[in-house]
mmCIF file of C-alpha atoms in Angstrom:
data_model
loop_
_atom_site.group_PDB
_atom_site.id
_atom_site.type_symbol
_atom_site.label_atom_id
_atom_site.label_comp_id
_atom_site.label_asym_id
_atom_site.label_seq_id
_atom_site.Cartn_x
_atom_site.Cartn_y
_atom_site.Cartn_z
ATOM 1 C CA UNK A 27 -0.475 -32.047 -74.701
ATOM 2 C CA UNK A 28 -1.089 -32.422 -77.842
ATOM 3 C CA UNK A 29 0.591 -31.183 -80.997
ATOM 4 C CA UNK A 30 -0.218 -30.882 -84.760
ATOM 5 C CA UNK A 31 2.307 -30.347 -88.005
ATOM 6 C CA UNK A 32 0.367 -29.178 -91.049
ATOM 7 C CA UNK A 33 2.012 -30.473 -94.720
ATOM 8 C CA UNK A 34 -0.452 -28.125 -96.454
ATOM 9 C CA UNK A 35 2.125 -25.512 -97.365
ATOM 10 C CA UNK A 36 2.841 -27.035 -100.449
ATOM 11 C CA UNK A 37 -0.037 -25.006 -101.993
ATOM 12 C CA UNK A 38 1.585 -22.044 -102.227
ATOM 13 C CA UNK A 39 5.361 -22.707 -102.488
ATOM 14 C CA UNK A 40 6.538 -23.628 -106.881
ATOM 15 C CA UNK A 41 3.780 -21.272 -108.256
ATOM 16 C CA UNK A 42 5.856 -18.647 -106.356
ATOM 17 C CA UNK A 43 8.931 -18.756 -108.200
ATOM 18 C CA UNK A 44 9.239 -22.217 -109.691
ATOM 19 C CA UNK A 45 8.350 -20.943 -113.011
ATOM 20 C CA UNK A 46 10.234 -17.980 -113.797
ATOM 21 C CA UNK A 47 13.831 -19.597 -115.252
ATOM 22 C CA UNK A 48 13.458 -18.502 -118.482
ATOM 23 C CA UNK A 49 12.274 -14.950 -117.533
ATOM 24 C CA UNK A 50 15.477 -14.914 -116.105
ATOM 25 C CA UNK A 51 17.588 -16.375 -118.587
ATOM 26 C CA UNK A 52 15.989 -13.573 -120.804
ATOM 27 C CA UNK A 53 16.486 -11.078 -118.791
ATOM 28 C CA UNK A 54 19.873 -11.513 -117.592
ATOM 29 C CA UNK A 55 21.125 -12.123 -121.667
ATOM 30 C CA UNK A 56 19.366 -8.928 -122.704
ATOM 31 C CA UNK A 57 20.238 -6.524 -120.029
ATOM 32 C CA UNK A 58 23.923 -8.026 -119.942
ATOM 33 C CA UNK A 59 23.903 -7.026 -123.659
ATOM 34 C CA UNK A 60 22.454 -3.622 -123.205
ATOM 35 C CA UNK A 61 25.086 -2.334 -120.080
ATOM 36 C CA UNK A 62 28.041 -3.114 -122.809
ATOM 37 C CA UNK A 63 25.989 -0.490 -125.492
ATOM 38 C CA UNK A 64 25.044 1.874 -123.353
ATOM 39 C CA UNK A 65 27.634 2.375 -121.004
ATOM 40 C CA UNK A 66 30.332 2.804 -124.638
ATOM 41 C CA UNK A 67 27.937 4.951 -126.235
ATOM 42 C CA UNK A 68 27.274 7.018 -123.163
ATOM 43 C CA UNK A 69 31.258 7.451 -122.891
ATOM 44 C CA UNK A 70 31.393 8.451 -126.282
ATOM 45 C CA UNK A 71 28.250 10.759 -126.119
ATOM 46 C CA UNK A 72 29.483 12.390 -122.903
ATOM 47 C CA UNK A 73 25.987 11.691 -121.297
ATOM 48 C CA UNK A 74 25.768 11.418 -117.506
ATOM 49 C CA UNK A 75 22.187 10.059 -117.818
ATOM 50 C CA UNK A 76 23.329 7.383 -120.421
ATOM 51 C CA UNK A 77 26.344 6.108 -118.336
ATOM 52 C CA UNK A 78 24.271 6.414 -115.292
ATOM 53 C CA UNK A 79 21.872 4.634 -116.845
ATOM 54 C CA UNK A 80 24.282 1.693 -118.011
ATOM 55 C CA UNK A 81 25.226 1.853 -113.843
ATOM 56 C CA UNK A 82 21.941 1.391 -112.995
ATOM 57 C CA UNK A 83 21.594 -1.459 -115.760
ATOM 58 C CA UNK A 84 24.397 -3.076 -114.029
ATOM 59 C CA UNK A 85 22.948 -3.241 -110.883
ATOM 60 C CA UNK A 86 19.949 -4.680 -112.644
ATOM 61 C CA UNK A 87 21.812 -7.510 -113.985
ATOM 62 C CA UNK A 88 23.467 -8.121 -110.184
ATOM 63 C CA UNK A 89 19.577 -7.806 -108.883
ATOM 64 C CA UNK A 90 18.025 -10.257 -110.994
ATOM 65 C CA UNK A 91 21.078 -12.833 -110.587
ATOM 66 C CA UNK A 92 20.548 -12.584 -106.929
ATOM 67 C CA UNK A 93 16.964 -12.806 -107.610
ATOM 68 C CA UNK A 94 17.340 -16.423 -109.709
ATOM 69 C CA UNK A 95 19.736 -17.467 -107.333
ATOM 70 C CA UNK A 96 17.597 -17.294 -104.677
ATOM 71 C CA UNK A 97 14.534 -18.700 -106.399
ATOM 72 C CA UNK A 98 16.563 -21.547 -107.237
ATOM 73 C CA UNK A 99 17.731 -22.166 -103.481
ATOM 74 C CA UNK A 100 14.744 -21.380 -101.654
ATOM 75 C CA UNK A 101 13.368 -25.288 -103.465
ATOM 76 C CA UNK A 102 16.307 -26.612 -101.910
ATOM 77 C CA UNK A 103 15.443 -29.922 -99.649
ATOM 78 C CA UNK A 104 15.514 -29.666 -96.297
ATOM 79 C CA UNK A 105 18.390 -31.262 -94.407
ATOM 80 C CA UNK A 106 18.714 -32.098 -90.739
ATOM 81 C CA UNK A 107 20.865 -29.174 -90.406
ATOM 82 C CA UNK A 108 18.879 -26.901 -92.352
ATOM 83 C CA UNK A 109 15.277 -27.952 -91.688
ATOM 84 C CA UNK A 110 13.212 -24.969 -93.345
ATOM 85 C CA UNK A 111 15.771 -25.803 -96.763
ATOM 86 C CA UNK A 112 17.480 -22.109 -98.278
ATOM 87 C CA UNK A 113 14.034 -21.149 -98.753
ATOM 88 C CA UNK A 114 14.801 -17.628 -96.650
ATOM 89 C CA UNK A 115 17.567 -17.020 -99.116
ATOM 90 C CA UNK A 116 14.731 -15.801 -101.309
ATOM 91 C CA UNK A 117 14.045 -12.659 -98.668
ATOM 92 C CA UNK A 118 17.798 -11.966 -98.377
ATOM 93 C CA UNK A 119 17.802 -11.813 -102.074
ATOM 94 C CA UNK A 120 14.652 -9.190 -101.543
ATOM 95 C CA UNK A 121 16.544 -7.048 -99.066
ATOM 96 C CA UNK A 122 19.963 -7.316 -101.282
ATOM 97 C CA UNK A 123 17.947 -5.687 -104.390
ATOM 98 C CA UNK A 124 16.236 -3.297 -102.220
ATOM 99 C CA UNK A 125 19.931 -2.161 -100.492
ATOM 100 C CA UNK A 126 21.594 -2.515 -103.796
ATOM 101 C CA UNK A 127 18.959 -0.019 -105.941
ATOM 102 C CA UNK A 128 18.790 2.426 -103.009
ATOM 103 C CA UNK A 129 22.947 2.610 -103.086
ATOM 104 C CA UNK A 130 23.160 3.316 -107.036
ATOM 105 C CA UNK A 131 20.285 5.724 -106.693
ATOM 106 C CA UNK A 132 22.297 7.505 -103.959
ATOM 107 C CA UNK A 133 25.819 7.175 -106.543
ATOM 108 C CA UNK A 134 23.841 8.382 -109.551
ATOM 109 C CA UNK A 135 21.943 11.627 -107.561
ATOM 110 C CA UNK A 136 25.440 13.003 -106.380
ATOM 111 C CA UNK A 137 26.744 12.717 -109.743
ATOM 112 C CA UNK A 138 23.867 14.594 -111.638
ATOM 113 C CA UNK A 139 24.674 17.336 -108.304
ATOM 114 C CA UNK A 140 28.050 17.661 -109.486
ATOM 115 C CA UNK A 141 27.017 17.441 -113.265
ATOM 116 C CA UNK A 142 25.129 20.844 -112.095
ATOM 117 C CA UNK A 143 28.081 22.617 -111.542
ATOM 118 C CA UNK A 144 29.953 21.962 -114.411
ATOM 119 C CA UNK A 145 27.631 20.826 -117.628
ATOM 120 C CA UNK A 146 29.368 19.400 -120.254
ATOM 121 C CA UNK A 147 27.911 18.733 -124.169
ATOM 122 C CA UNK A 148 25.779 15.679 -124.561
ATOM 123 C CA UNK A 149 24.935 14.408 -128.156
ATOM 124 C CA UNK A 150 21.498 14.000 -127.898
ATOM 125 C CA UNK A 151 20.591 11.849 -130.773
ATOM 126 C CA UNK A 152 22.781 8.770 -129.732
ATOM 127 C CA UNK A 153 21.576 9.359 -126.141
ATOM 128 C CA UNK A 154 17.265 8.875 -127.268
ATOM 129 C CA UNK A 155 18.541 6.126 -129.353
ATOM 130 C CA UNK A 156 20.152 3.743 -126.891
ATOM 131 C CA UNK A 157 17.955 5.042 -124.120
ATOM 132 C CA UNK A 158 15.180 3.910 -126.259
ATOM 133 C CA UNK A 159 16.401 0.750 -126.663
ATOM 134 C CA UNK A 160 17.202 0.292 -123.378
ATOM 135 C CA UNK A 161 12.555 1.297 -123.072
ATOM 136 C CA UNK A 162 11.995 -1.831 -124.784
ATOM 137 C CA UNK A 163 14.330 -4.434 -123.021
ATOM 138 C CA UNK A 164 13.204 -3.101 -119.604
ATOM 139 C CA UNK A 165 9.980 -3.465 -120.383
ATOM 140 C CA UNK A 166 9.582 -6.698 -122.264
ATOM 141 C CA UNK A 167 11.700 -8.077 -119.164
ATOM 142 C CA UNK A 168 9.528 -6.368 -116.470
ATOM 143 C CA UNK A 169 6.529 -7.963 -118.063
ATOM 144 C CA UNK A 170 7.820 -11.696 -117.630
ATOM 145 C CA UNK A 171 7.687 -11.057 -113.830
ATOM 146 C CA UNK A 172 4.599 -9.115 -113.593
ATOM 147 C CA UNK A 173 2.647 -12.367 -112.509
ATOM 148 C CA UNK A 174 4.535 -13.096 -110.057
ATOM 149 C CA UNK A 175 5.087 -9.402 -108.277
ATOM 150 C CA UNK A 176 2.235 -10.093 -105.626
ATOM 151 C CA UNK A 177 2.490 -13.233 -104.669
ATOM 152 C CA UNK A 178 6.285 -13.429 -104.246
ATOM 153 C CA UNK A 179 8.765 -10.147 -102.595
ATOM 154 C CA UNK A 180 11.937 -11.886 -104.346
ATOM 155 C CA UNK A 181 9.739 -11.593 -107.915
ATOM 156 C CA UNK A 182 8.593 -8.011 -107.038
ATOM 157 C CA UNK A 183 12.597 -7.138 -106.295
ATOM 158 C CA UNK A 184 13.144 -8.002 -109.557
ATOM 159 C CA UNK A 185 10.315 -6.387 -111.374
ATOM 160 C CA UNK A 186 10.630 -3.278 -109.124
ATOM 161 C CA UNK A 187 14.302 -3.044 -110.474
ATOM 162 C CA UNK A 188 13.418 -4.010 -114.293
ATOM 163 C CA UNK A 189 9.962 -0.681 -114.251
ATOM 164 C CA UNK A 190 12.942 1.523 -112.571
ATOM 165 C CA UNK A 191 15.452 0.809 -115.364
ATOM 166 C CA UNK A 192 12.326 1.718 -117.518
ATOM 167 C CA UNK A 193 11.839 5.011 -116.159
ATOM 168 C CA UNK A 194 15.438 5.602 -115.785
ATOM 169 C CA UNK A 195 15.570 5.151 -119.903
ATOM 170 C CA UNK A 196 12.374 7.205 -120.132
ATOM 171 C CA UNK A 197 14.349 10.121 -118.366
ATOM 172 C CA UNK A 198 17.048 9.845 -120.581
ATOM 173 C CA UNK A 199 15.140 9.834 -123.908
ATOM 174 C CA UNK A 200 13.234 13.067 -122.558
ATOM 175 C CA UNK A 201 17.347 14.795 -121.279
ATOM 176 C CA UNK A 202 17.791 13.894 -124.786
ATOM 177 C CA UNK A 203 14.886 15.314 -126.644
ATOM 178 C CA UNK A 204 14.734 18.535 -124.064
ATOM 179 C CA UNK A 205 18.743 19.143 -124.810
ATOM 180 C CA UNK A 206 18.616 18.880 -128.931
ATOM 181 C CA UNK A 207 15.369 21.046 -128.642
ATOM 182 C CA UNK A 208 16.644 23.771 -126.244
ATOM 183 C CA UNK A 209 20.425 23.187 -126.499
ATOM 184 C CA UNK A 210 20.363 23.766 -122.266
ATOM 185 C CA UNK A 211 22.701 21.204 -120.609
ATOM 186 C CA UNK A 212 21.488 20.970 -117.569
ATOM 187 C CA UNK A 213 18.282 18.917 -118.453
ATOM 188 C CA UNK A 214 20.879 15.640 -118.093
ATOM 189 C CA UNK A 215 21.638 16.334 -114.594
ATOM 190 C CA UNK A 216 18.058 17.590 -113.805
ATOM 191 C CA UNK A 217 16.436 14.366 -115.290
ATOM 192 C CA UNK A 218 18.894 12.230 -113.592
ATOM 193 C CA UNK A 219 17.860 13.505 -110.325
ATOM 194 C CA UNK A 220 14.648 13.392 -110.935
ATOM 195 C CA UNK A 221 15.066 9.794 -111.906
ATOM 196 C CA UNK A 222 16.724 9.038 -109.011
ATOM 197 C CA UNK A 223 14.000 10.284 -106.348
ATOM 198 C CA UNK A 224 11.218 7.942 -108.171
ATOM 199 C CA UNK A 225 13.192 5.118 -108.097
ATOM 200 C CA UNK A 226 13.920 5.540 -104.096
ATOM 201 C CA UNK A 227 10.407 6.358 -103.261
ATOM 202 C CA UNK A 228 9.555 3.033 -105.309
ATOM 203 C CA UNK A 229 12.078 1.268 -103.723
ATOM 204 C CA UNK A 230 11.542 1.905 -100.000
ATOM 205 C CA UNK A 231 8.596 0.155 -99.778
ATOM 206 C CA UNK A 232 10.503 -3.120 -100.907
ATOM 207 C CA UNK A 233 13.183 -2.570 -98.789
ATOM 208 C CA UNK A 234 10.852 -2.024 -95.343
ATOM 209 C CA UNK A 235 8.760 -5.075 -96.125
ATOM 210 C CA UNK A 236 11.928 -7.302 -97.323
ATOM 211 C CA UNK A 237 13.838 -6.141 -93.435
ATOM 212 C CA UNK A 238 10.612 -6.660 -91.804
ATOM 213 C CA UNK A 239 10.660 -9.887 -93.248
ATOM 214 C CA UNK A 240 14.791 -11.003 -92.164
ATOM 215 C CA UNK A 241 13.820 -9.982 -89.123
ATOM 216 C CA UNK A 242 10.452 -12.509 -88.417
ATOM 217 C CA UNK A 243 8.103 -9.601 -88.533
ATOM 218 C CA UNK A 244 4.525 -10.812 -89.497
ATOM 219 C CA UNK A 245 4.266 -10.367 -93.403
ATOM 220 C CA UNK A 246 2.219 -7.593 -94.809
ATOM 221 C CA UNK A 247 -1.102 -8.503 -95.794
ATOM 222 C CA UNK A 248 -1.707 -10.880 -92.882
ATOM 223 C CA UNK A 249 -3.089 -9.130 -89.596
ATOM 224 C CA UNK A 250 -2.418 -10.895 -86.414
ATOM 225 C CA UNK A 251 -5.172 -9.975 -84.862
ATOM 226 C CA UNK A 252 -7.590 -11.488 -87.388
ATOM 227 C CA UNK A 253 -5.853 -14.531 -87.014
ATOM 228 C CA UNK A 254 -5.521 -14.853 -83.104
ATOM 229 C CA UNK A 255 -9.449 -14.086 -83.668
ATOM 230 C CA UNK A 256 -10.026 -16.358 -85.762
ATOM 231 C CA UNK A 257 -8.290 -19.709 -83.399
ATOM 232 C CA UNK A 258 -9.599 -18.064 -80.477
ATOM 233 C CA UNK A 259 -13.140 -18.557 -82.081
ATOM 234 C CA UNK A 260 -12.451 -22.049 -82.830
ATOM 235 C CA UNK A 261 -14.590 -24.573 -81.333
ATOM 236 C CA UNK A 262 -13.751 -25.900 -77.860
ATOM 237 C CA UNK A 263 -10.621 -23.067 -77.814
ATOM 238 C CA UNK A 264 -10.710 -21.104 -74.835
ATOM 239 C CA UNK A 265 -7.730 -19.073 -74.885
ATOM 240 C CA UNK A 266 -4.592 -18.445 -77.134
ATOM 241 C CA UNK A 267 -1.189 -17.707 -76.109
ATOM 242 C CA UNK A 268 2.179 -18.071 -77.973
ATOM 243 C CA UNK A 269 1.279 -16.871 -81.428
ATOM 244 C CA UNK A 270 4.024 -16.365 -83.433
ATOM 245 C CA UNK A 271 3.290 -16.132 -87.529
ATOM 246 C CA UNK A 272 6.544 -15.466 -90.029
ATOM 247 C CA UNK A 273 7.953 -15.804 -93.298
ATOM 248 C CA UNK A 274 10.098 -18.855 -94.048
ATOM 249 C CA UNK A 275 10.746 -17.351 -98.023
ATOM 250 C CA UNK A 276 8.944 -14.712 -100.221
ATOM 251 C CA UNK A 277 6.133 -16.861 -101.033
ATOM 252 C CA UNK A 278 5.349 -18.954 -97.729
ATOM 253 C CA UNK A 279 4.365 -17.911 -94.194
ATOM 254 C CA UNK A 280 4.321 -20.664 -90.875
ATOM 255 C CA UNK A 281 2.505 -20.173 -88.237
ATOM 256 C CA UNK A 282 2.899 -21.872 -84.336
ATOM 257 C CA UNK A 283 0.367 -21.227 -81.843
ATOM 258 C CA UNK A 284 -0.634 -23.075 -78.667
ATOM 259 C CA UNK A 285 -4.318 -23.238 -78.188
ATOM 260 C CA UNK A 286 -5.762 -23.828 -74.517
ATOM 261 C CA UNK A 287 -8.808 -26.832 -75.157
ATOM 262 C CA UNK A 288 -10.207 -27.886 -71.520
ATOM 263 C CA UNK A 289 -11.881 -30.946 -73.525
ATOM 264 C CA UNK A 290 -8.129 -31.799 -74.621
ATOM 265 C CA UNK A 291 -7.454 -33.753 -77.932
ATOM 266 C CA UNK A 292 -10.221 -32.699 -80.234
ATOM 267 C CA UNK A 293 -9.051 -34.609 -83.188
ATOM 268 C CA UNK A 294 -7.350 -35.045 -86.798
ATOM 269 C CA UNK A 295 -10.516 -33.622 -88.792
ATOM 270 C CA UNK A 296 -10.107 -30.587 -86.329
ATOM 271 C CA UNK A 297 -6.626 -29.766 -87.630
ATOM 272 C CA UNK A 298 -7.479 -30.845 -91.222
ATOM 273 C CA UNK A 299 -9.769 -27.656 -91.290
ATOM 274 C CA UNK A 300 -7.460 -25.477 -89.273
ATOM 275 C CA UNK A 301 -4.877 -25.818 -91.538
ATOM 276 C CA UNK A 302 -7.196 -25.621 -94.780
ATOM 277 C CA UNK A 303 -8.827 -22.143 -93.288
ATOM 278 C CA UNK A 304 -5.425 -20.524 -92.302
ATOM 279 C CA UNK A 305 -4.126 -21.342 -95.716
ATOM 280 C CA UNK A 306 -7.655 -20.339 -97.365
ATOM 281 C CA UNK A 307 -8.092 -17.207 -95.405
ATOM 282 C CA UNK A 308 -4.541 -15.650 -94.384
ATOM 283 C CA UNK A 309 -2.288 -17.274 -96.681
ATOM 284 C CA UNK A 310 -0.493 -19.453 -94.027
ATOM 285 C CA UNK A 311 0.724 -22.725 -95.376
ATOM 286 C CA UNK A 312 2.778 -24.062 -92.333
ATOM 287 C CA UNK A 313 0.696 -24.193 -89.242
ATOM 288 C CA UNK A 314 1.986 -25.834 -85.992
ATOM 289 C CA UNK A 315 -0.138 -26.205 -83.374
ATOM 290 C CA UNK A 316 -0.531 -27.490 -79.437
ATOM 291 C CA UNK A 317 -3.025 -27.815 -77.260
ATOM 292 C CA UNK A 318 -2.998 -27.696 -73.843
ATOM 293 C CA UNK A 319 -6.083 -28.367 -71.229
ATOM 294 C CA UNK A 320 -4.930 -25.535 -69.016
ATOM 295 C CA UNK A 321 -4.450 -27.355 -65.960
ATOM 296 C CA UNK A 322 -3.582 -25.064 -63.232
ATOM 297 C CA UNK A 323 -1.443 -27.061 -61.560
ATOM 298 C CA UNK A 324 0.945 -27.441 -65.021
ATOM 299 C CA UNK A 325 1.005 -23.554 -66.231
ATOM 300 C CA UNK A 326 2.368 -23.198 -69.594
ATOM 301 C CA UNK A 327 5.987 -20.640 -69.015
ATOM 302 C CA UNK A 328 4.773 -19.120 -72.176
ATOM 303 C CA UNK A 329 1.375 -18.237 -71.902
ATOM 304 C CA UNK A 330 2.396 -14.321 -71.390
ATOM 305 C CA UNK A 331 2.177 -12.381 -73.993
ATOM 306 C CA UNK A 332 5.936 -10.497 -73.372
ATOM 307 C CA UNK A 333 7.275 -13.795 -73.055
ATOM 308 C CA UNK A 334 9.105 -15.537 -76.304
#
């Protein structure tokens, strides 16, 4: 047997989330600074969709701390105890975000139900002007990590959370405008729920990929089959068992395989392009491989398919 390590994952590992520090910083400082105004001047305005707002903003701060945190964890050396580093941290982070928006959405929809029953006065002006505010920090913060939202699920957590803060303020603004215009109450509540259902359906998605991810599913965007194809189609391969392909963080995806080659060994530059194409073509950066000669008389015990 013989076996193969690829060190070509470094391609696609800082550019995931090495750079975003001082989106970050930003972001953290402003929305920290914008829960304290909007959650005293939604008390004091008696607006539901300002304070649930502020609630939301909260969990934005929480999301994006988690978020850094995890960036900052998952370039963490390896150890001999922990040979992958804390890079998975960055996925947990993913999940956490996910959990965490779908829980305040859930807090902030039985509120506005309850708001239905019993409508109370809203002043309307200071609710458009915080909520506006609130507009432009959202989205000057949302725009630091748009770069970033494809390439890395911890990034998109925290730009998913950032647009739904966005729209959350965008609700408000309109409660406000609809309730000075009309004088009906019940446009806080109603916006707030209808706040609440686009920020779940937007944050579903997230939370699906960011389980599938904790538990070793194959990442989205990658299709197995393609790639069992593709090895199977190598030259000299003549079969393929014990394909396994998972994330190790948000940005980076390993691979192990063992590929059956009668002609046995077939050679460094044979790896060297194995490793270049799985990066080039499925995004894998962390490829381990072994060959076997498929002798009968030495089966491999993993060569079924239901077998782990």
């Amino acid at each position: 047997m013989a076996h193969n390590h690829s060190h070509s994952h470094s391609h696609g590992h800082d550019h995931g989330s090495g750079n975003y520090n001082r989106a970050f910083i930003i972001s953290v400082a402003l929305n920290t600074g914008f829960v304290i105004i909007e959650a005293v001047y939604g008390i004091l305005a008696n607006s539901l969709a300002l304070v649930a707002d502020a609630g939301h903003n909260l969990s934005d701060v929480l999301g994006l701390l988690f978020a850094w945190g995890a960036s900052i964890l998952a370039r963490r050396r390896p150890t001999p105890r922990r040979t992958y580093g804390l890079r998975r941290s960055s996925i947990l982070a993913a999940l956490l975000n996910a959990a965490f928006l779908l829980v305040i959405s859930g807090g902030i929809g039985w509120e506005a139900i309850l708001r239905f029953r019993e409508p109370a006065p809203v002043a309307g002006g200071t609710v458009i002007t915080v909520a506006a505010i609130g507009i432009a920090i959202n989205t000057i913060s949302a725009l630091m990590f748009l770069s970033g939202r494809k390439s890395d699920l911890n990034i998109r957590g925290a730009f998913l959370h950032l647009v739904a803060d966005a729209a959350v303020s965008v609700g408000v603004v309109l409660a406000g405008i609809a309730i000075i215009a009309t004088g009906w109450l019940w446009f806080d509540p109603a916006v707030s729920l209808i706040v609440t259902v686009v920020i779940v359906v937007g944050t579903w998605q997230l939370f699906q990929e960011s389980l599938n991810l904790v538990t070793d599913a194959v990442p989205a965007g990658i299709e197995p089959l393609a790639v069992r194809t593709y090895l199977a189609e190598l030259s000299g391969v003549s079969s393929v068992h014990d394909l396994h392909i998972w994330a190790m963080s948000t940005t980076e995806t390993a691979l192990t395989a063992h590929l059956v080659i009668p002609a046995g060994y077939p050679g460094d530059a044979f790896f060297t392009q194995v490793n270049r194409e799985l990066h080039d073509n499925f995004g894998i950066e962390h490829a381990t491989l072994q060959i076997e000669t498929g002798d009968p008389n030495y089966p491999c015990p993993l060569a079924q398919d239901n077998v782990v």
